[in-house]
GROMACS .gro file of C-alpha atoms in nm:
model
  313
    1MET     CA    1   4.096  -0.431   1.496
    2PRO     CA    2   3.911  -0.125   1.357
    3PRO     CA    3   3.673   0.046   1.602
    4SER     CA    4   3.374  -0.031   1.379
    5ILE     CA    5   3.443  -0.404   1.393
    6THR     CA    6   3.502  -0.388   1.768
    7SER     CA    7   3.163  -0.220   1.817
    8LEU     CA    8   2.998  -0.478   1.592
    9GLU     CA    9   3.160  -0.769   1.777
   10THR     CA   10   3.043  -0.624   2.108
   11LEU     CA   11   2.687  -0.589   1.981
   12LEU     CA   12   2.681  -0.944   1.843
   13GLU     CA   13   2.809  -1.085   2.172
   14ARG     CA   14   2.527  -0.910   2.358
   15LEU     CA   15   2.269  -1.031   2.107
   16ALA     CA   16   2.394  -1.387   2.147
   17THR     CA   17   2.314  -1.370   2.520
   18GLY     CA   18   1.959  -1.254   2.449
   19GLU     CA   19   2.017  -0.891   2.548
   20ARG     CA   20   1.772  -0.658   2.377
   21PRO     CA   21   1.971  -0.372   2.221
   22GLY     CA   22   1.867  -0.010   2.219
   23ALA     CA   23   1.817   0.197   1.907
   24VAL     CA   24   2.162   0.357   1.933
   25GLN     CA   25   2.328   0.016   1.958
   26LEU     CA   26   2.146  -0.108   1.648
   27THR     CA   27   2.289   0.175   1.440
   28VAL     CA   28   2.617  -0.018   1.451
   29LEU     CA   29   2.454  -0.241   1.187
   30SER     CA   30   2.412   0.055   0.951
   31ASP     CA   31   2.656   0.131   0.668
   32LEU     CA   32   2.850  -0.192   0.703
   33GLY     CA   33   3.171  -0.214   0.504
   34ARG     CA   34   3.301  -0.534   0.350
   35ALA     CA   35   3.495  -0.635   0.662
   36GLU     CA   36   3.201  -0.566   0.894
   37GLY     CA   37   2.969  -0.752   0.658
   38ALA     CA   38   3.193  -1.057   0.671
   39VAL     CA   39   3.190  -1.051   1.052
   40LEU     CA   40   2.811  -1.024   1.060
   41ARG     CA   41   2.768  -1.304   0.805
   42ALA     CA   42   2.987  -1.534   1.014
   43ARG     CA   43   2.816  -1.461   1.345
   44TRP     CA   44   2.454  -1.407   1.235
   45PRO     CA   45   2.349  -1.776   1.212
   46SER     CA   46   2.453  -1.838   1.573
   47LEU     CA   47   2.210  -1.580   1.710
   48PRO     CA   48   1.876  -1.711   1.843
   49VAL     CA   49   1.612  -1.703   1.570
   50GLU     CA   50   1.381  -1.475   1.768
   51MET     CA   51   1.669  -1.234   1.813
   52ARG     CA   52   1.745  -1.236   1.440
   53ARG     CA   53   1.382  -1.158   1.362
   54SER     CA   54   1.369  -0.881   1.623
   55VAL     CA   55   1.696  -0.719   1.517
   56LEU     CA   56   1.595  -0.710   1.151
   57GLU     CA   57   1.246  -0.578   1.224
   58ARG     CA   58   1.365  -0.306   1.461
   59SER     CA   59   1.652  -0.202   1.233
   60LEU     CA   60   1.414  -0.156   0.943
   61GLU     CA   61   1.181   0.050   1.162
   62LEU     CA   62   1.475   0.275   1.249
   63ALA     CA   63   1.554   0.316   0.880
   64GLU     CA   64   1.199   0.433   0.813
   65ASP     CA   65   1.241   0.707   1.074
   66ASN     CA   66   1.594   0.806   0.971
   67VAL     CA   67   1.684   0.811   0.602
   68ASP     CA   68   2.054   0.841   0.688
   69LEU     CA   69   2.059   0.485   0.819
   70ASP     CA   70   2.147   0.216   0.565
   71PHE     CA   71   2.088  -0.143   0.672
   72SER     CA   72   2.142  -0.294   0.326
   73GLY     CA   73   2.441  -0.490   0.458
   74LEU     CA   74   2.222  -0.649   0.724
   75VAL     CA   75   1.955  -0.724   0.463
   76ARG     CA   76   2.211  -0.898   0.237
   77VAL     CA   77   2.301  -1.130   0.523
   78ALA     CA   78   1.944  -1.188   0.642
   79ILE     CA   79   1.809  -1.270   0.296
   80SER     CA   80   1.986  -1.608   0.306
   81ASP     CA   81   1.879  -1.687   0.664
   82GLU     CA   82   1.755  -2.039   0.735
   83ASP     CA   83   1.441  -1.894   0.896
   84ALA     CA   84   1.162  -1.817   0.649
   85ASP     CA   85   1.030  -1.517   0.844
   86VAL     CA   86   1.372  -1.353   0.843
   87ARG     CA   87   1.413  -1.414   0.469
   88ARG     CA   88   1.067  -1.274   0.400
   89MET     CA   89   1.135  -0.955   0.598
   90ALA     CA   90   1.470  -0.915   0.426
   91VAL     CA   91   1.313  -0.949   0.081
   92LEU     CA   92   1.051  -0.684   0.151
   93ALA     CA   93   1.314  -0.458   0.305
   94GLY     CA   94   1.518  -0.457  -0.014
   95TRP     CA   95   1.240  -0.314  -0.231
   96GLU     CA   96   1.434   0.007  -0.315
   97ASN     CA   97   1.743  -0.180  -0.435
   98ARG     CA   98   1.742  -0.225  -0.815
   99SER     CA   99   2.079  -0.393  -0.864
  100THR     CA  100   2.110  -0.674  -1.118
  101ALA     CA  101   2.279  -0.881  -0.846
  102LEU     CA  102   1.968  -0.860  -0.629
  103ALA     CA  103   1.751  -0.933  -0.931
  104ARG     CA  104   1.943  -1.255  -0.993
  105LEU     CA  105   1.907  -1.354  -0.629
  106TYR     CA  106   1.533  -1.283  -0.634
  107ALA     CA  107   1.498  -1.488  -0.952
  108GLN     CA  108   1.667  -1.782  -0.781
  109MET     CA  109   1.452  -1.748  -0.469
  110LEU     CA  110   1.133  -1.723  -0.677
  111ARG     CA  111   1.216  -2.059  -0.832
  112SER     CA  112   1.357  -2.247  -0.538
  113ASP     CA  113   1.276  -2.103  -0.195
  114PRO     CA  114   1.088  -2.376  -0.003
  115ASP     CA  115   0.857  -2.133   0.177
  116GLU     CA  116   0.557  -1.999  -0.014
  117GLY     CA  117   0.547  -1.685   0.201
  118VAL     CA  118   0.900  -1.601   0.092
  119ARG     CA  119   0.822  -1.676  -0.272
  120ALA     CA  120   0.517  -1.448  -0.249
  121ALA     CA  121   0.733  -1.172  -0.098
  122VAL     CA  122   0.986  -1.212  -0.380
  123ALA     CA  123   0.713  -1.197  -0.643
  124GLU     CA  124   0.581  -0.879  -0.480
  125ALA     CA  125   0.928  -0.722  -0.457
  126LEU     CA  126   0.984  -0.776  -0.829
  127ALA     CA  127   0.714  -0.520  -0.915
  128GLY     CA  128   0.968  -0.239  -0.896
  129PHE     CA  129   1.204  -0.417  -1.134
  130VAL     CA  130   0.921  -0.475  -1.382
  131LEU     CA  131   0.822  -0.108  -1.370
  132ASP     CA  132   1.182   0.000  -1.423
  133ARG     CA  133   1.211  -0.241  -1.717
  134GLU     CA  134   0.894  -0.092  -1.867
  135LEU     CA  135   1.036   0.260  -1.831
  136GLY     CA  136   1.378   0.164  -1.966
  137ARG     CA  137   1.552   0.219  -1.633
  138PHE     CA  138   1.667  -0.141  -1.582
  139ASP     CA  139   1.884  -0.378  -1.781
  140THR     CA  140   1.676  -0.511  -2.071
  141GLU     CA  141   1.800  -0.869  -2.064
  142ALA     CA  142   1.778  -0.904  -1.686
  143GLY     CA  143   1.438  -0.736  -1.679
  144ASP     CA  144   1.297  -0.958  -1.952
  145LEU     CA  145   1.420  -1.265  -1.766
  146LEU     CA  146   1.237  -1.155  -1.451
  147VAL     CA  147   0.919  -1.090  -1.648
  148SER     CA  148   0.946  -1.434  -1.808
  149GLN     CA  149   0.989  -1.600  -1.469
  150LEU     CA  150   0.692  -1.413  -1.323
  151LYS     CA  151   0.489  -1.532  -1.620
  152GLU     CA  152   0.591  -1.892  -1.546
  153VAL     CA  153   0.484  -1.851  -1.184
  154TRP     CA  154   0.149  -1.702  -1.284
  155GLU     CA  155   0.083  -1.988  -1.526
  156ALA     CA  156   0.192  -2.259  -1.277
  157ARG     CA  157  -0.140  -2.387  -1.146
  158GLU     CA  158   0.044  -2.604  -0.892
  159GLU     CA  159   0.187  -2.291  -0.727
  160SER     CA  160   0.000  -2.140  -0.432
  161VAL     CA  161  -0.270  -1.882  -0.500
  162ASP     CA  162  -0.089  -1.613  -0.301
  163VAL     CA  163   0.234  -1.653  -0.497
  164ARG     CA  164   0.051  -1.652  -0.831
  165ALA     CA  165  -0.147  -1.344  -0.723
  166ARG     CA  166   0.165  -1.149  -0.630
  167ALA     CA  167   0.329  -1.249  -0.959
  168LEU     CA  168   0.034  -1.117  -1.158
  169GLU     CA  169   0.033  -0.789  -0.965
  170SER     CA  170   0.402  -0.740  -1.037
  171LEU     CA  171   0.345  -0.801  -1.408
  172GLY     CA  172   0.088  -0.521  -1.422
  173PRO     CA  173   0.323  -0.240  -1.533
  174ARG     CA  174   0.454  -0.438  -1.834
  175SER     CA  175   0.269  -0.334  -2.148
  176LEU     CA  176   0.265  -0.662  -2.338
  177PRO     CA  177  -0.040  -0.826  -2.501
  178TRP     CA  178  -0.006  -1.146  -2.301
  179VAL     CA  179   0.000  -0.946  -1.975
  180ASP     CA  180  -0.334  -0.789  -2.067
  181ILE     CA  181  -0.471  -1.135  -2.143
  182ALA     CA  182  -0.344  -1.266  -1.808
  183ILE     CA  183  -0.509  -0.978  -1.620
  184THR     CA  184  -0.837  -1.032  -1.805
  185ASP     CA  185  -0.830  -1.407  -1.737
  186ALA     CA  186  -0.760  -1.340  -1.369
  187TYR     CA  187  -1.047  -1.094  -1.351
  188TYR     CA  188  -1.290  -1.370  -1.443
  189GLU     CA  189  -1.150  -1.636  -1.208
  190ALA     CA  190  -1.366  -1.758  -0.922
  191ASP     CA  191  -1.104  -1.714  -0.649
  192SER     CA  192  -1.144  -1.367  -0.497
  193ARG     CA  193  -0.771  -1.345  -0.423
  194ILE     CA  194  -0.692  -1.376  -0.791
  195ARG     CA  195  -0.961  -1.124  -0.884
  196LEU     CA  196  -0.816  -0.878  -0.632
  197ALA     CA  197  -0.474  -0.932  -0.787
  198ALA     CA  198  -0.622  -0.855  -1.128
  199VAL     CA  199  -0.760  -0.524  -0.998
  200ARG     CA  200  -0.424  -0.432  -0.844
  201ALA     CA  201  -0.251  -0.520  -1.171
  202MET     CA  202  -0.495  -0.296  -1.357
  203GLY     CA  203  -0.393  -0.007  -1.136
  204ALA     CA  204  -0.024  -0.088  -1.177
  205SER     CA  205  -0.065  -0.078  -1.554
  206ALA     CA  206  -0.182   0.287  -1.542
  207ASN     CA  207  -0.392   0.206  -1.849
  208GLU     CA  208  -0.740   0.356  -1.862
  209ARG     CA  209  -0.867   0.068  -2.076
  210TRP     CA  210  -0.933  -0.111  -1.746
  211LEU     CA  211  -1.178   0.150  -1.619
  212GLU     CA  212  -1.475  -0.037  -1.768
  213PHE     CA  213  -1.378  -0.342  -1.560
  214LEU     CA  214  -1.333  -0.128  -1.250
  215GLU     CA  215  -1.679   0.017  -1.299
  216GLU     CA  216  -1.812  -0.329  -1.219
  217THR     CA  217  -1.583  -0.399  -0.922
  218ALA     CA  218  -1.676  -0.060  -0.772
  219THR     CA  219  -2.016  -0.211  -0.690
  220SER     CA  220  -1.881  -0.538  -0.549
  221GLU     CA  221  -2.029  -0.667  -0.224
  222ASP     CA  222  -1.673  -0.718  -0.098
  223PRO     CA  223  -1.539  -0.401   0.070
  224GLU     CA  224  -1.180  -0.508  -0.001
  225MET     CA  225  -1.262  -0.524  -0.372
  226ARG     CA  226  -1.415  -0.176  -0.360
  227PHE     CA  227  -1.112  -0.050  -0.167
  228GLN     CA  228  -0.868  -0.192  -0.422
  229THR     CA  229  -1.084  -0.057  -0.704
  230ALA     CA  230  -1.052   0.296  -0.567
  231ASN     CA  231  -0.676   0.252  -0.537
  232ALA     CA  232  -0.653   0.121  -0.893
  233ILE     CA  233  -0.852   0.412  -1.035
  234GLY     CA  234  -0.618   0.653  -0.858
  235LEU     CA  235  -0.312   0.478  -0.999
  236ILE     CA  236  -0.454   0.488  -1.350
  237GLY     CA  237  -0.488   0.861  -1.298
  238SER     CA  238  -0.747   0.935  -1.565
  239GLU     CA  239  -1.020   1.194  -1.514
  240ALA     CA  240  -1.250   0.940  -1.679
  241GLY     CA  241  -1.246   0.753  -1.347
  242ILE     CA  242  -1.381   1.042  -1.140
  243GLU     CA  243  -1.746   0.941  -1.186
  244GLN     CA  244  -1.677   0.597  -1.040
  245LEU     CA  245  -1.497   0.754  -0.746
  246LYS     CA  246  -1.795   0.980  -0.678
  247ASP     CA  247  -2.005   0.670  -0.615
  248LEU     CA  248  -1.741   0.525  -0.384
  249LEU     CA  249  -1.744   0.844  -0.176
  250ALA     CA  250  -2.085   0.732  -0.047
  251ASP     CA  251  -1.957   0.387   0.052
  252GLU     CA  252  -2.058   0.249   0.391
  253ASP     CA  253  -1.696   0.158   0.464
  254ASP     CA  254  -1.478   0.452   0.572
  255GLU     CA  255  -1.163   0.286   0.438
  256VAL     CA  256  -1.320   0.270   0.093
  257VAL     CA  257  -1.423   0.636   0.122
  258ILE     CA  258  -1.072   0.740   0.221
  259ALA     CA  259  -0.926   0.536  -0.067
  260ALA     CA  260  -1.162   0.714  -0.309
  261ILE     CA  261  -1.064   1.051  -0.165
  262SER     CA  262  -0.693   0.970  -0.203
  263ALA     CA  263  -0.755   0.853  -0.560
  264LEU     CA  264  -0.916   1.187  -0.646
  265GLY     CA  265  -0.608   1.360  -0.510
  266ALA     CA  266  -0.386   1.137  -0.724
  267ILE     CA  267  -0.586   1.215  -1.038
  268GLY     CA  268  -0.581   1.588  -0.969
  269GLY     CA  269  -0.723   1.863  -1.182
  270GLU     CA  270  -1.005   2.113  -1.141
  271GLU     CA  271  -1.287   1.859  -1.146
  272ALA     CA  272  -1.125   1.642  -0.879
  273VAL     CA  273  -1.073   1.945  -0.655
  274GLU     CA  274  -1.438   2.048  -0.695
  275VAL     CA  275  -1.557   1.699  -0.600
  276LEU     CA  276  -1.333   1.694  -0.295
  277GLN     CA  277  -1.450   2.036  -0.179
  278ARG     CA  278  -1.814   1.925  -0.195
  279ILE     CA  279  -1.765   1.625   0.035
  280ASP     CA  280  -1.962   1.662   0.357
  281ALA     CA  281  -1.739   1.548   0.643
  282ASP     CA  282  -1.684   1.618   1.010
  283GLU     CA  283  -1.433   1.893   1.079
  284GLU     CA  284  -1.202   1.642   1.242
  285GLY     CA  285  -1.126   1.276   1.185
  286PRO     CA  286  -0.955   1.053   0.927
  287VAL     CA  287  -1.198   1.139   0.645
  288ALA     CA  288  -1.149   1.513   0.696
  289ASP     CA  289  -0.772   1.465   0.712
  290ALA     CA  290  -0.782   1.262   0.391
  291ILE     CA  291  -0.982   1.534   0.214
  292GLU     CA  292  -0.736   1.805   0.315
  293GLU     CA  293  -0.438   1.600   0.197
  294ALA     CA  294  -0.611   1.500  -0.127
  295ILE     CA  295  -0.697   1.860  -0.214
  296GLU     CA  296  -0.332   1.954  -0.170
  297ASP     CA  297  -0.228   1.662  -0.393
  298ALA     CA  298  -0.489   1.748  -0.656
  299LYS     CA  299  -0.384   2.113  -0.670
  300TYR     CA  300  -0.021   2.007  -0.697
  301HIS     CA  301  -0.100   1.790  -1.000
  302GLU     CA  302  -0.308   2.072  -1.150
  303ASP     CA  303  -0.024   2.321  -1.108
  304LYS     CA  304   0.227   2.075  -1.251
  305ASP     CA  305   0.008   2.010  -1.557
  306LEU     CA  306  -0.037   2.384  -1.609
  307LEU     CA  307   0.338   2.441  -1.594
  308ALA     CA  308   0.399   2.155  -1.836
  309SER     CA  309   0.149   2.300  -2.084
  310ARG     CA  310   0.313   2.642  -2.067
  311ILE     CA  311   0.659   2.508  -2.144
  312GLY     CA  312   0.530   2.276  -2.412
  313LEU     CA  313   0.584   1.939  -2.243
   0.00000   0.00000   0.00000
């Protein structure tokens, strides 16, 4: 038996007894080959559910700290787990994977997974596929199928609000007339969760036509709406949104202020830098840190735009 399989078998035996593994032991689950993946798939269901949740969560945390670790094999096994929490974590963990095979699996789960939390996670994870389809970086037929299925979910009034909201957000990057209509309709719905989804979709579209809508949400009584508005303006990236962000810099909620600061950094340019430099903040603290980071981001965008203009891009 290859050493890698022996190490994996040893780890799985310890997990089955409830032993909590250390970080080094969990790295055995990274870079699984086909043979190791088959062993894990066979043994995984027999592990206690709390252990499966813990192993997946901790492995993904390790991957965030170490880019050399690849737990995609573990994710492929966990995504078909009988436990909804494990499936949901696995779906969100696979957000960087843009394979057509994963797209087909997500499409199936979006239609048939019995847990609405998992369906919402799938709808959210599809945002990257939609963006890649919009930019021509993903298979046209497969991408259009995903967009069509997200549309069906959005239009299914019997579906839960959270799932419909995530579907709308993921549709945001797709520049189609019916998507604009869906976002506009959502903006005027009574349910605040749907209205928040509309604002997020506006940001995902990167289309400055939505700035007139965001001018209204910037004065909402709901701090979450103001927060998402600032984020959306930053994603749209137009200097036309700077005036709205200036107003949000005086918000009573520090999270909204920080979001507005970050948005200015994302927009970049001379005007954004000037606004950031005029902000009165304590020398230390999250707001001051956000200003420093945003100024760096804004200057980076300014330098990049200058370089592009010089070389004729």
